[in-house]
């Protein structure tokens, strides 16, 4: 089939954000061209979902695909601790969030993203793989998009362009959009898939485990019956100082901490390790032109500690798609663009707040307390579960949590955890 030279919306990036937007727009009858630089299935990091994203996955028609696949691991909670094994807290979604959000899935992204991309095609979007956007020319009436498909350049004219290219952020790069660094400390994540990692028993078998170490943290994410994703995030400065390669430093760190050693005693790697800079940023505007919207990581990247990336990608894409449905041929006005930016930024900032708590040693002590004052744990659990629309009582509890964590510096509301040295927290932006 010849590629279309006109579309209502051209979407660059066939990850969760791009496919979610394509499904919503195509179902409503819009002509959508979804361009993906690579081909599915392809490796991606970001494997732990949050239960408050389930409703959107249901709406997109993907939840049934996940259930039918049968291989995705059910995630019924999250647990946080210290890598020396001395401290541990488990959050069960059923207890904290109620039966409607009792579980979600851990997903091997190659399969998850391929399901979403296929859904976009079923919904009526024209999908192209090996199709990389190379230039954008927005004007008052639309956007002219150039992309290469299997080595041949193509041009398509669209009323609107939606950037879902993840951290490649194609429009940010091509249009030189102003960008704000939201985490001054540069970190590097190294991760790999393993077989034979020891699992929890019963309902907690699919839990994500996050273990804090001085200057960094580890994740363990059970992906299916055999495979577990294990990752290590540390300060780039520390890696430079010890002089090891990222891979060798990953092996060193896994052997160095008791809690990791125990879980990995009988494990072996089944895929090579990958490394990714964990550098948080956001663009100043997520609607930098009346014809262009940014979604997911292409709008901003939030530190992955609370597994919020896919949720924010799906939510921002869904909001962007609905905005485009309301505007149809019309350009996005200044107020609409400012509101979209503010709304997506509000969701990102909810996470940035508790991310600061995680990296800051006194705040982490409060985070690890099983019964902190004023029941602030409920607000934290709501965010750990992906709830971004907080009712007033939970908003008050979240403010109380931030107040308590400031007090914790001087007044120990929670027991001290001496094994942690503070690592620089992200800035609020
Ligand atoms: C170390 C680490 C751990 C993480 N852990 C989690 C986690 O546990 N849970 C979670 O929810 N999130 C996690 N994340 C975040 C998660 O990876 C992202 O937030 C999520 O993938 C964003 O989805 P997206 O659709 O915006 O972008 P992506 O998933 O990055 O998809 C973007 C797509 O655009 C394509 N593309 C790029 N350039 C072009 C171009 N020029 N033209 C066409 N296509 C293009 C790419 O090939 C890609 O397929 C983690 C991130 C990191 C770095």
CSV table of C-alpha atoms and ligand atoms in Angstrom, one decimal:
chain,number,residue,atom,x,y,z
A,1,UNK,CA,0.0,0.0,0.0
A,2,UNK,CA,1.3,3.5,-0.9
A,3,UNK,CA,2.0,5.7,2.2
A,4,UNK,CA,-0.7,8.4,2.6
A,5,UNK,CA,0.4,12.0,1.8
A,6,UNK,CA,-2.3,13.5,4.0
A,7,UNK,CA,-3.5,12.7,7.5
A,8,UNK,CA,-5.5,14.4,10.3
A,9,UNK,CA,-2.8,13.5,12.8
A,10,UNK,CA,0.7,12.2,12.3
A,11,UNK,CA,2.1,10.5,15.4
A,12,UNK,CA,5.8,9.8,15.7
A,13,UNK,CA,6.8,7.0,18.0
A,14,UNK,CA,5.0,3.6,18.4
A,15,UNK,CA,5.6,3.1,22.1
A,16,UNK,CA,2.8,3.2,24.7
A,17,UNK,CA,2.2,7.0,24.2
A,18,UNK,CA,2.0,6.9,20.4
A,19,UNK,CA,-0.1,3.7,20.2
A,20,UNK,CA,-2.5,4.9,22.9
A,21,UNK,CA,-3.1,8.2,21.1
A,22,UNK,CA,-3.4,6.4,17.7
A,23,UNK,CA,-6.1,4.0,19.1
A,24,UNK,CA,-8.1,6.9,20.6
A,25,UNK,CA,-8.0,9.1,17.4
A,26,UNK,CA,-8.5,6.3,14.9
A,27,UNK,CA,-11.5,4.9,16.8
A,28,UNK,CA,-13.1,8.3,16.5
A,29,UNK,CA,-12.7,8.1,12.8
A,30,UNK,CA,-9.6,10.3,12.3
A,31,UNK,CA,-7.0,9.5,9.7
A,32,UNK,CA,-4.0,8.7,11.7
A,33,UNK,CA,-0.5,7.9,10.5
A,34,UNK,CA,1.6,6.2,13.2
A,35,UNK,CA,5.4,6.2,12.4
A,36,UNK,CA,7.8,3.9,14.4
A,37,UNK,CA,11.5,4.2,13.8
A,38,UNK,CA,12.2,0.5,14.8
A,39,UNK,CA,10.1,-2.6,14.3
A,40,UNK,CA,8.1,-4.5,16.9
A,41,UNK,CA,8.9,-6.5,18.9
A,42,UNK,CA,11.9,-4.4,20.1
A,43,UNK,CA,13.5,-4.2,23.5
A,44,UNK,CA,12.5,-1.3,25.8
A,45,UNK,CA,13.0,-0.7,29.5
A,46,UNK,CA,10.0,0.3,31.7
A,47,UNK,CA,8.4,-3.0,32.7
A,48,UNK,CA,6.4,-2.3,35.8
A,49,UNK,CA,2.8,-1.0,35.4
A,50,UNK,CA,0.7,0.8,38.0
A,51,UNK,CA,-2.9,-0.3,38.9
A,52,UNK,CA,-4.5,3.1,38.2
A,53,UNK,CA,-3.4,2.7,34.6
A,54,UNK,CA,-5.7,-0.4,34.2
A,55,UNK,CA,-8.8,1.6,33.4
A,56,UNK,CA,-7.1,3.3,30.5
A,57,UNK,CA,-5.7,-0.1,29.2
A,58,UNK,CA,-9.3,-1.4,29.4
A,59,UNK,CA,-10.6,1.6,27.5
A,60,UNK,CA,-7.9,1.1,24.8
A,61,UNK,CA,-8.9,-2.6,24.5
A,62,UNK,CA,-5.4,-3.8,25.5
A,63,UNK,CA,-6.3,-5.2,29.0
A,64,UNK,CA,-8.0,-8.2,27.5
A,65,UNK,CA,-5.0,-8.8,25.3
A,66,UNK,CA,-2.7,-8.8,28.3
A,67,UNK,CA,-5.0,-11.3,30.1
A,68,UNK,CA,-5.4,-13.5,27.1
A,69,UNK,CA,-1.7,-13.6,26.5
A,70,UNK,CA,-1.4,-15.4,29.9
A,71,UNK,CA,2.3,-14.9,30.3
A,72,UNK,CA,2.4,-11.5,31.9
A,73,UNK,CA,3.1,-11.6,35.7
A,74,UNK,CA,0.4,-10.2,38.0
A,75,UNK,CA,1.7,-7.4,40.1
A,76,UNK,CA,-0.2,-7.2,43.4
A,77,UNK,CA,2.1,-4.9,45.4
A,78,UNK,CA,5.4,-3.0,45.7
A,79,UNK,CA,8.1,-3.4,48.3
A,80,UNK,CA,10.8,-1.1,49.3
A,81,UNK,CA,13.9,-1.8,51.5
A,82,UNK,CA,17.6,-1.2,51.9
A,83,UNK,CA,20.1,-3.3,50.0
A,84,UNK,CA,21.8,-4.4,53.2
A,85,UNK,CA,18.6,-6.2,54.1
A,86,UNK,CA,18.1,-4.4,57.3
A,87,UNK,CA,14.8,-2.5,56.4
A,88,UNK,CA,11.8,-3.6,54.4
A,89,UNK,CA,8.2,-2.4,53.8
A,90,UNK,CA,5.6,-4.1,51.6
A,91,UNK,CA,2.7,-2.2,50.1
A,92,UNK,CA,-0.3,-4.4,49.0
A,93,UNK,CA,-2.5,-2.8,46.4
A,94,UNK,CA,-5.6,-4.7,47.6
A,95,UNK,CA,-5.2,-3.4,51.1
A,96,UNK,CA,-4.4,0.2,50.2
A,97,UNK,CA,-6.3,0.8,47.0
A,98,UNK,CA,-9.3,-1.6,47.2
A,99,UNK,CA,-10.4,-4.5,45.0
A,100,UNK,CA,-10.8,-2.4,41.8
A,101,UNK,CA,-7.1,-1.7,41.7
A,102,UNK,CA,-5.8,-4.9,43.5
A,103,UNK,CA,-3.4,-5.8,40.7
A,104,UNK,CA,-1.9,-4.9,37.4
A,105,UNK,CA,0.8,-6.5,35.3
A,106,UNK,CA,4.6,-6.6,35.0
A,107,UNK,CA,5.2,-6.4,31.3
A,108,UNK,CA,8.1,-7.4,29.0
A,109,UNK,CA,8.0,-4.3,26.9
A,110,UNK,CA,8.8,-6.0,23.6
A,111,UNK,CA,5.5,-7.9,23.9
A,112,UNK,CA,3.4,-5.1,25.6
A,113,UNK,CA,4.4,-2.5,23.1
A,114,UNK,CA,3.8,-4.8,20.1
A,115,UNK,CA,0.2,-5.5,21.5
A,116,UNK,CA,-0.5,-1.8,21.7
A,117,UNK,CA,0.9,-1.1,18.3
A,118,UNK,CA,-1.2,-3.9,16.8
A,119,UNK,CA,-4.3,-2.5,18.5
A,120,UNK,CA,-3.6,0.9,16.8
A,121,UNK,CA,-3.7,-0.8,13.4
A,122,UNK,CA,-6.9,-2.7,14.3
A,123,UNK,CA,-8.5,0.6,15.4
A,124,UNK,CA,-7.9,1.9,11.9
A,125,UNK,CA,-4.6,3.8,12.1
A,126,UNK,CA,-2.1,3.4,9.3
A,127,UNK,CA,1.0,2.1,11.0
A,128,UNK,CA,4.6,2.2,9.5
A,129,UNK,CA,7.6,0.5,11.1
A,130,UNK,CA,11.2,1.4,10.1
A,131,UNK,CA,9.8,4.9,9.6
A,132,UNK,CA,11.8,7.6,11.3
A,133,UNK,CA,10.7,11.3,11.4
A,134,UNK,CA,13.5,13.4,10.1
A,135,UNK,CA,12.1,16.9,9.7
A,136,UNK,CA,9.0,19.0,10.8
A,137,UNK,CA,7.7,22.2,9.3
A,138,UNK,CA,4.8,23.6,11.2
A,139,UNK,CA,2.7,26.5,9.9
A,140,UNK,CA,-0.7,28.1,10.6
A,141,UNK,CA,-2.7,25.3,9.0
A,142,UNK,CA,-0.8,22.2,9.8
A,143,UNK,CA,2.6,20.4,9.8
A,144,UNK,CA,4.6,19.0,7.0
A,145,UNK,CA,6.4,15.9,8.2
A,146,UNK,CA,9.3,14.2,6.5
A,147,UNK,CA,10.2,10.6,7.4
A,148,UNK,CA,12.3,7.9,5.9
A,149,UNK,CA,10.7,4.5,5.4
A,150,UNK,CA,13.0,1.7,4.6
A,151,UNK,CA,15.6,4.2,3.4
A,152,UNK,CA,13.2,6.2,1.1
A,153,UNK,CA,12.2,9.7,2.2
A,154,UNK,CA,8.4,10.5,2.3
A,155,UNK,CA,6.5,13.7,3.0
A,156,UNK,CA,3.1,13.8,4.7
A,157,UNK,CA,0.9,16.8,5.5
A,158,UNK,CA,-1.1,16.7,8.7
A,159,UNK,CA,-3.4,19.0,10.6
A,160,UNK,CA,-1.6,18.1,13.8
A,161,UNK,CA,1.6,16.4,14.8
A,162,UNK,CA,1.9,14.4,18.0
A,163,UNK,CA,5.4,13.7,19.3
A,164,UNK,CA,5.6,10.3,21.1
A,165,UNK,CA,9.2,9.6,20.4
A,166,UNK,CA,10.2,9.0,24.0
A,167,UNK,CA,13.5,10.4,25.1
A,168,UNK,CA,14.6,10.9,21.5
A,169,UNK,CA,12.1,13.8,21.7
A,170,UNK,CA,12.2,14.4,17.9
A,171,UNK,CA,10.3,17.7,17.9
A,172,UNK,CA,12.4,19.0,20.9
A,173,UNK,CA,15.5,18.3,18.9
A,174,UNK,CA,14.4,19.4,15.5
A,175,UNK,CA,12.7,22.6,16.7
A,176,UNK,CA,15.2,23.4,19.4
A,177,UNK,CA,12.5,23.6,22.1
A,178,UNK,CA,13.6,25.0,25.5
A,179,UNK,CA,14.3,22.1,27.9
A,180,UNK,CA,14.6,22.1,31.7
A,181,UNK,CA,16.8,19.7,33.6
A,182,UNK,CA,14.8,18.5,36.6
A,183,UNK,CA,17.5,16.3,38.2
A,184,UNK,CA,21.0,17.8,38.4
A,185,UNK,CA,22.6,14.5,39.6
A,186,UNK,CA,23.4,12.4,36.6
A,187,UNK,CA,22.7,8.7,37.0
A,188,UNK,CA,23.2,5.6,34.9
A,189,UNK,CA,20.9,2.6,35.0
A,190,UNK,CA,22.3,-0.9,34.0
A,191,UNK,CA,19.9,-3.8,33.7
A,192,UNK,CA,19.4,-7.3,32.4
A,193,UNK,CA,17.0,-10.2,32.4
A,194,UNK,CA,17.7,-13.2,34.6
A,195,UNK,CA,16.3,-16.7,35.2
A,196,UNK,CA,16.3,-18.3,38.6
A,197,UNK,CA,15.9,-15.2,40.8
A,198,UNK,CA,14.2,-16.2,44.1
A,199,UNK,CA,10.6,-15.0,44.2
A,200,UNK,CA,8.2,-14.2,47.1
A,201,UNK,CA,5.5,-16.7,48.0
A,202,UNK,CA,1.8,-16.4,47.1
A,203,UNK,CA,0.2,-13.1,46.2
A,204,UNK,CA,3.5,-11.3,46.6
A,205,UNK,CA,5.3,-13.4,43.9
A,206,UNK,CA,4.9,-10.7,41.2
A,207,UNK,CA,5.7,-7.7,43.4
A,208,UNK,CA,8.3,-5.2,42.3
A,209,UNK,CA,11.1,-4.9,44.8
A,210,UNK,CA,13.1,-1.6,45.1
A,211,UNK,CA,16.2,-1.6,47.3
A,212,UNK,CA,18.0,1.5,48.3
A,213,UNK,CA,21.8,1.6,48.6
A,214,UNK,CA,24.1,4.5,49.3
A,215,UNK,CA,24.1,6.6,46.2
A,216,UNK,CA,21.7,4.4,44.2
A,217,UNK,CA,19.0,1.7,44.1
A,218,UNK,CA,18.1,-1.7,42.6
A,219,UNK,CA,14.9,-3.1,41.1
A,220,UNK,CA,13.7,-6.6,40.7
A,221,UNK,CA,10.7,-7.1,38.5
A,222,UNK,CA,9.3,-10.6,37.9
A,223,UNK,CA,8.3,-10.6,34.2
A,224,UNK,CA,6.9,-14.1,33.7
A,225,UNK,CA,7.1,-17.6,35.2
A,226,UNK,CA,10.9,-17.6,34.6
A,227,UNK,CA,12.3,-14.2,33.8
A,228,UNK,CA,13.1,-11.4,36.2
A,229,UNK,CA,14.3,-7.9,35.3
A,230,UNK,CA,17.1,-6.7,37.6
A,231,UNK,CA,18.4,-3.2,37.4
A,232,UNK,CA,20.9,-0.9,39.2
A,233,UNK,CA,20.8,2.9,39.2
A,234,UNK,CA,23.7,4.8,40.5
A,235,UNK,CA,25.4,8.2,40.3
A,236,UNK,CA,27.6,8.5,37.2
A,237,UNK,CA,30.2,10.3,39.3
A,238,UNK,CA,30.5,7.1,41.5
A,239,UNK,CA,30.9,4.9,38.5
A,240,UNK,CA,33.6,7.2,37.1
A,241,UNK,CA,35.4,7.1,40.4
A,242,UNK,CA,35.6,3.3,40.7
A,243,UNK,CA,36.7,3.1,37.0
A,244,UNK,CA,34.7,0.0,36.2
A,245,UNK,CA,32.7,-0.6,33.0
A,246,UNK,CA,28.9,-0.3,33.6
A,247,UNK,CA,28.5,-4.0,33.1
A,248,UNK,CA,31.4,-4.9,35.6
A,249,UNK,CA,30.0,-2.4,38.1
A,250,UNK,CA,26.6,-4.0,37.8
A,251,UNK,CA,28.0,-7.4,38.6
A,252,UNK,CA,30.1,-5.9,41.5
A,253,UNK,CA,27.0,-4.2,43.0
A,254,UNK,CA,24.8,-7.3,42.7
A,255,UNK,CA,27.4,-9.3,44.7
A,256,UNK,CA,28.1,-6.6,47.2
A,257,UNK,CA,24.7,-6.2,49.0
A,258,UNK,CA,23.2,-9.1,51.1
A,259,UNK,CA,19.5,-8.5,50.0
A,260,UNK,CA,20.6,-8.8,46.3
A,261,UNK,CA,23.0,-11.7,46.9
A,262,UNK,CA,20.2,-13.7,48.6
A,263,UNK,CA,17.7,-13.2,45.8
A,264,UNK,CA,20.2,-13.9,43.0
A,265,UNK,CA,22.1,-16.8,44.6
A,266,UNK,CA,20.8,-19.3,42.0
A,267,UNK,CA,20.2,-16.8,39.1
A,268,UNK,CA,21.8,-16.5,35.7
A,269,UNK,CA,21.6,-13.9,33.1
A,270,UNK,CA,19.6,-14.7,29.9
A,271,UNK,CA,20.3,-11.5,28.0
A,272,UNK,CA,23.0,-9.0,27.7
A,273,UNK,CA,23.0,-6.0,30.1
A,274,UNK,CA,21.9,-2.6,28.8
A,275,UNK,CA,22.8,0.8,30.2
A,276,UNK,CA,20.7,4.0,30.0
A,277,UNK,CA,21.4,7.5,31.3
A,278,UNK,CA,18.7,8.3,33.8
A,279,UNK,CA,18.5,12.0,33.2
A,280,UNK,CA,15.3,13.7,34.1
A,281,UNK,CA,14.0,16.7,32.2
A,282,UNK,CA,10.9,18.3,30.8
A,283,UNK,CA,10.3,20.7,27.9
A,284,UNK,CA,9.0,24.1,28.9
A,285,UNK,CA,5.8,23.7,26.9
A,286,UNK,CA,4.1,20.4,26.0
A,287,UNK,CA,2.2,22.2,23.2
A,288,UNK,CA,5.0,24.3,21.7
A,289,UNK,CA,3.0,25.2,18.6
A,290,UNK,CA,-0.8,25.4,17.8
A,291,UNK,CA,-0.3,22.3,15.7
A,292,UNK,CA,2.1,20.2,17.8
A,293,UNK,CA,1.7,18.3,21.1
A,294,UNK,CA,4.3,16.4,23.1
A,295,UNK,CA,3.3,13.3,25.1
A,296,UNK,CA,5.0,10.7,27.3
A,297,UNK,CA,8.8,10.9,27.6
A,298,UNK,CA,8.9,13.2,24.6
A,299,UNK,CA,7.3,15.8,26.9
A,300,UNK,CA,9.4,15.0,30.0
A,301,UNK,CA,11.2,12.1,31.7
A,302,UNK,CA,10.5,11.4,35.4
A,303,UNK,CA,13.0,9.4,37.4
A,304,UNK,CA,11.7,5.8,37.1
A,305,UNK,CA,11.9,4.9,40.8
A,306,UNK,CA,8.0,4.7,41.2
A,307,UNK,CA,7.4,3.1,37.8
A,308,UNK,CA,5.3,6.0,36.7
A,309,UNK,CA,6.7,6.3,33.1
A,310,UNK,CA,4.2,4.2,31.2
A,311,UNK,CA,1.2,5.5,33.2
A,312,UNK,CA,2.2,9.1,32.5
A,313,UNK,CA,2.8,8.2,28.8
A,314,UNK,CA,-0.7,6.6,28.5
A,315,UNK,CA,-2.4,9.4,30.4
A,316,UNK,CA,-0.7,12.3,28.6
A,317,UNK,CA,-1.3,10.6,25.2
A,318,UNK,CA,-5.0,10.0,26.0
A,319,UNK,CA,-5.4,13.7,27.0
A,320,UNK,CA,-3.6,14.9,23.9
A,321,UNK,CA,-5.8,12.7,21.7
A,322,UNK,CA,-9.0,14.0,23.2
A,323,UNK,CA,-7.8,17.5,22.9
A,324,UNK,CA,-7.2,16.9,19.2
A,325,UNK,CA,-10.6,15.3,18.8
A,326,UNK,CA,-12.2,18.5,20.3
A,327,UNK,CA,-10.2,20.8,18.0
A,328,UNK,CA,-10.4,18.8,14.8
A,329,UNK,CA,-9.2,21.1,12.1
A,330,UNK,CA,-8.7,24.1,14.4
A,331,UNK,CA,-5.3,25.2,15.8
A,332,UNK,CA,-4.8,24.8,19.6
A,333,UNK,CA,-5.3,28.2,21.2
A,334,UNK,CA,-2.8,29.6,23.8
A,335,UNK,CA,-5.1,28.8,26.8
A,336,UNK,CA,-5.7,25.2,25.7
A,337,UNK,CA,-1.9,24.7,25.2
A,338,UNK,CA,-1.1,26.2,28.6
A,339,UNK,CA,-3.8,24.0,30.2
A,340,UNK,CA,-2.5,20.9,28.6
A,341,UNK,CA,1.1,21.7,29.7
A,342,UNK,CA,-0.1,22.5,33.2
A,343,UNK,CA,-2.2,19.3,33.5
A,344,UNK,CA,0.6,16.9,32.4
A,345,UNK,CA,3.2,18.8,34.5
A,346,UNK,CA,0.9,18.5,37.5
A,347,UNK,CA,0.9,14.7,37.2
A,348,UNK,CA,4.7,14.7,36.7
A,349,UNK,CA,5.2,16.9,39.7
A,350,UNK,CA,3.2,14.6,42.0
A,351,UNK,CA,5.8,12.0,41.4
A,352,UNK,CA,8.8,14.4,41.5
A,353,UNK,CA,7.7,15.2,45.1
A,354,UNK,CA,7.9,11.6,46.4
A,355,UNK,CA,10.9,10.9,44.2
A,356,UNK,CA,12.7,13.6,46.2
A,357,UNK,CA,11.7,11.8,49.4
A,358,UNK,CA,13.1,8.5,48.1
A,359,UNK,CA,16.5,9.9,47.4
A,360,UNK,CA,16.8,12.0,50.5
A,361,UNK,CA,17.9,9.9,53.5
A,362,UNK,CA,15.8,11.5,56.3
A,363,UNK,CA,12.7,11.4,54.0
A,364,UNK,CA,13.4,7.8,53.1
A,365,UNK,CA,13.3,6.9,56.8
A,366,UNK,CA,9.8,8.3,57.0
A,367,UNK,CA,8.9,6.4,53.8
A,368,UNK,CA,10.0,3.2,55.5
A,369,UNK,CA,8.0,3.7,58.7
A,370,UNK,CA,5.1,1.2,58.9
A,371,UNK,CA,2.9,3.7,60.7
A,372,UNK,CA,3.9,7.2,60.1
A,373,UNK,CA,1.9,10.1,61.7
A,374,UNK,CA,-1.5,11.2,60.2
A,375,UNK,CA,-1.8,8.1,58.1
A,376,UNK,CA,0.3,9.8,55.4
A,377,UNK,CA,1.2,6.3,54.1
A,378,UNK,CA,-2.2,6.2,52.3
A,379,UNK,CA,-1.3,9.2,50.1
A,380,UNK,CA,2.1,7.6,49.3
A,381,UNK,CA,0.4,4.3,48.4
A,382,UNK,CA,-2.1,6.1,46.2
A,383,UNK,CA,0.9,7.5,44.1
A,384,UNK,CA,2.7,4.1,44.2
A,385,UNK,CA,-0.5,2.7,42.7
A,386,UNK,CA,-0.6,5.4,40.0
A,387,UNK,CA,-3.5,7.5,41.3
A,388,UNK,CA,-2.9,11.0,39.9
A,389,UNK,CA,-6.3,12.6,40.6
A,390,UNK,CA,-6.2,12.8,44.4
A,391,UNK,CA,-9.3,13.7,46.3
A,392,UNK,CA,-9.0,16.4,49.0
A,393,UNK,CA,-8.3,14.1,52.0
A,394,UNK,CA,-5.5,12.4,50.1
A,395,UNK,CA,-4.0,15.7,49.0
A,396,UNK,CA,-4.0,16.8,52.6
A,397,UNK,CA,-2.2,13.6,53.6
A,398,UNK,CA,0.3,14.1,50.8
A,399,UNK,CA,1.0,17.7,52.1
A,400,UNK,CA,1.3,16.2,55.6
A,401,UNK,CA,3.8,13.6,54.3
A,402,UNK,CA,6.0,16.4,52.8
A,403,UNK,CA,5.7,18.4,56.1
A,404,UNK,CA,6.7,15.3,58.1
A,405,UNK,CA,9.7,14.6,55.9
A,406,UNK,CA,11.0,18.1,56.4
A,407,UNK,CA,10.5,17.7,60.2
A,408,UNK,CA,12.3,14.3,60.1
A,409,UNK,CA,15.6,16.1,59.5
A,410,UNK,CA,15.6,17.5,63.0
A,411,UNK,CA,13.0,15.5,64.9
A,412,UNK,CA,13.1,11.8,64.3
A,413,UNK,CA,9.4,10.9,63.7
A,414,UNK,CA,10.7,7.6,62.2
A,415,UNK,CA,13.8,5.6,63.3
A,416,UNK,CA,17.1,6.6,61.7
A,417,UNK,CA,18.6,4.4,59.0
A,418,UNK,CA,22.4,5.1,59.4
A,419,UNK,CA,23.4,2.9,56.4
A,420,UNK,CA,22.1,5.5,54.0
A,421,UNK,CA,24.2,8.5,52.9
A,422,UNK,CA,22.1,11.1,51.2
A,423,UNK,CA,22.4,11.2,47.4
A,424,UNK,CA,21.4,14.5,45.7
A,425,UNK,CA,17.6,14.7,45.2
A,426,UNK,CA,16.0,16.0,42.0
A,427,UNK,CA,15.0,19.7,41.9
A,428,UNK,CA,11.3,20.6,41.6
A,429,UNK,CA,10.4,22.1,38.2
B,1,LIG,C1,16.1,2.7,33.8
B,1,LIG,C2,14.6,2.9,33.6
B,1,LIG,C3,13.6,2.2,34.2
B,1,LIG,C4,12.3,2.4,34.0
B,1,LIG,N1,11.4,1.7,34.6
B,1,LIG,C5,10.0,1.9,34.4
B,1,LIG,C6,9.0,1.1,35.1
B,1,LIG,O1,9.3,0.2,35.8
B,1,LIG,N2,7.7,1.4,34.8
B,1,LIG,C7,7.4,2.4,34.0
B,1,LIG,O2,6.2,2.6,33.8
B,1,LIG,N3,8.3,3.2,33.4
B,1,LIG,C8,9.6,2.9,33.6
B,1,LIG,N4,10.5,3.7,32.9
B,1,LIG,C9,10.1,4.7,32.0
B,1,LIG,C10,9.5,4.2,30.7
B,1,LIG,O3,10.6,3.5,30.0
B,1,LIG,C11,9.0,5.3,29.8
B,1,LIG,O4,8.4,6.3,30.6
B,1,LIG,C12,8.1,4.9,28.7
B,1,LIG,O5,8.6,3.9,27.9
B,1,LIG,C13,7.6,6.1,27.9
B,1,LIG,O6,6.8,5.7,26.8
B,1,LIG,P1,6.8,6.6,25.5
B,1,LIG,O7,5.7,5.9,24.6
B,1,LIG,O8,6.6,8.0,25.9
B,1,LIG,O9,8.2,6.4,24.9
B,1,LIG,P2,9.0,5.1,24.4
B,1,LIG,O10,8.5,3.9,25.1
B,1,LIG,O11,10.4,5.4,24.5
B,1,LIG,O12,8.6,4.9,22.9
B,1,LIG,C14,9.1,5.9,21.9
B,1,LIG,C15,9.1,5.2,20.5
B,1,LIG,O13,9.5,6.3,19.6
B,1,LIG,C16,10.3,5.7,18.6
B,1,LIG,N5,11.0,6.8,18.0
B,1,LIG,C17,12.1,7.5,18.4
B,1,LIG,N6,12.5,8.4,17.6
B,1,LIG,C18,11.7,8.3,16.5
B,1,LIG,C19,11.6,9.0,15.3
B,1,LIG,N7,12.4,10.0,14.9
B,1,LIG,N8,10.6,8.7,14.4
B,1,LIG,C20,9.7,7.7,14.7
B,1,LIG,N9,9.8,7.0,15.9
B,1,LIG,C21,10.7,7.3,16.7
B,1,LIG,C22,11.2,4.7,19.4
B,1,LIG,O14,11.7,3.7,18.6
B,1,LIG,C23,10.2,4.2,20.4
B,1,LIG,O15,9.6,3.0,19.9
B,1,LIG,C24,11.9,3.4,33.1
B,1,LIG,C25,12.9,4.2,32.4
B,1,LIG,C26,14.2,3.9,32.6
B,1,LIG,C27,15.2,4.7,31.9
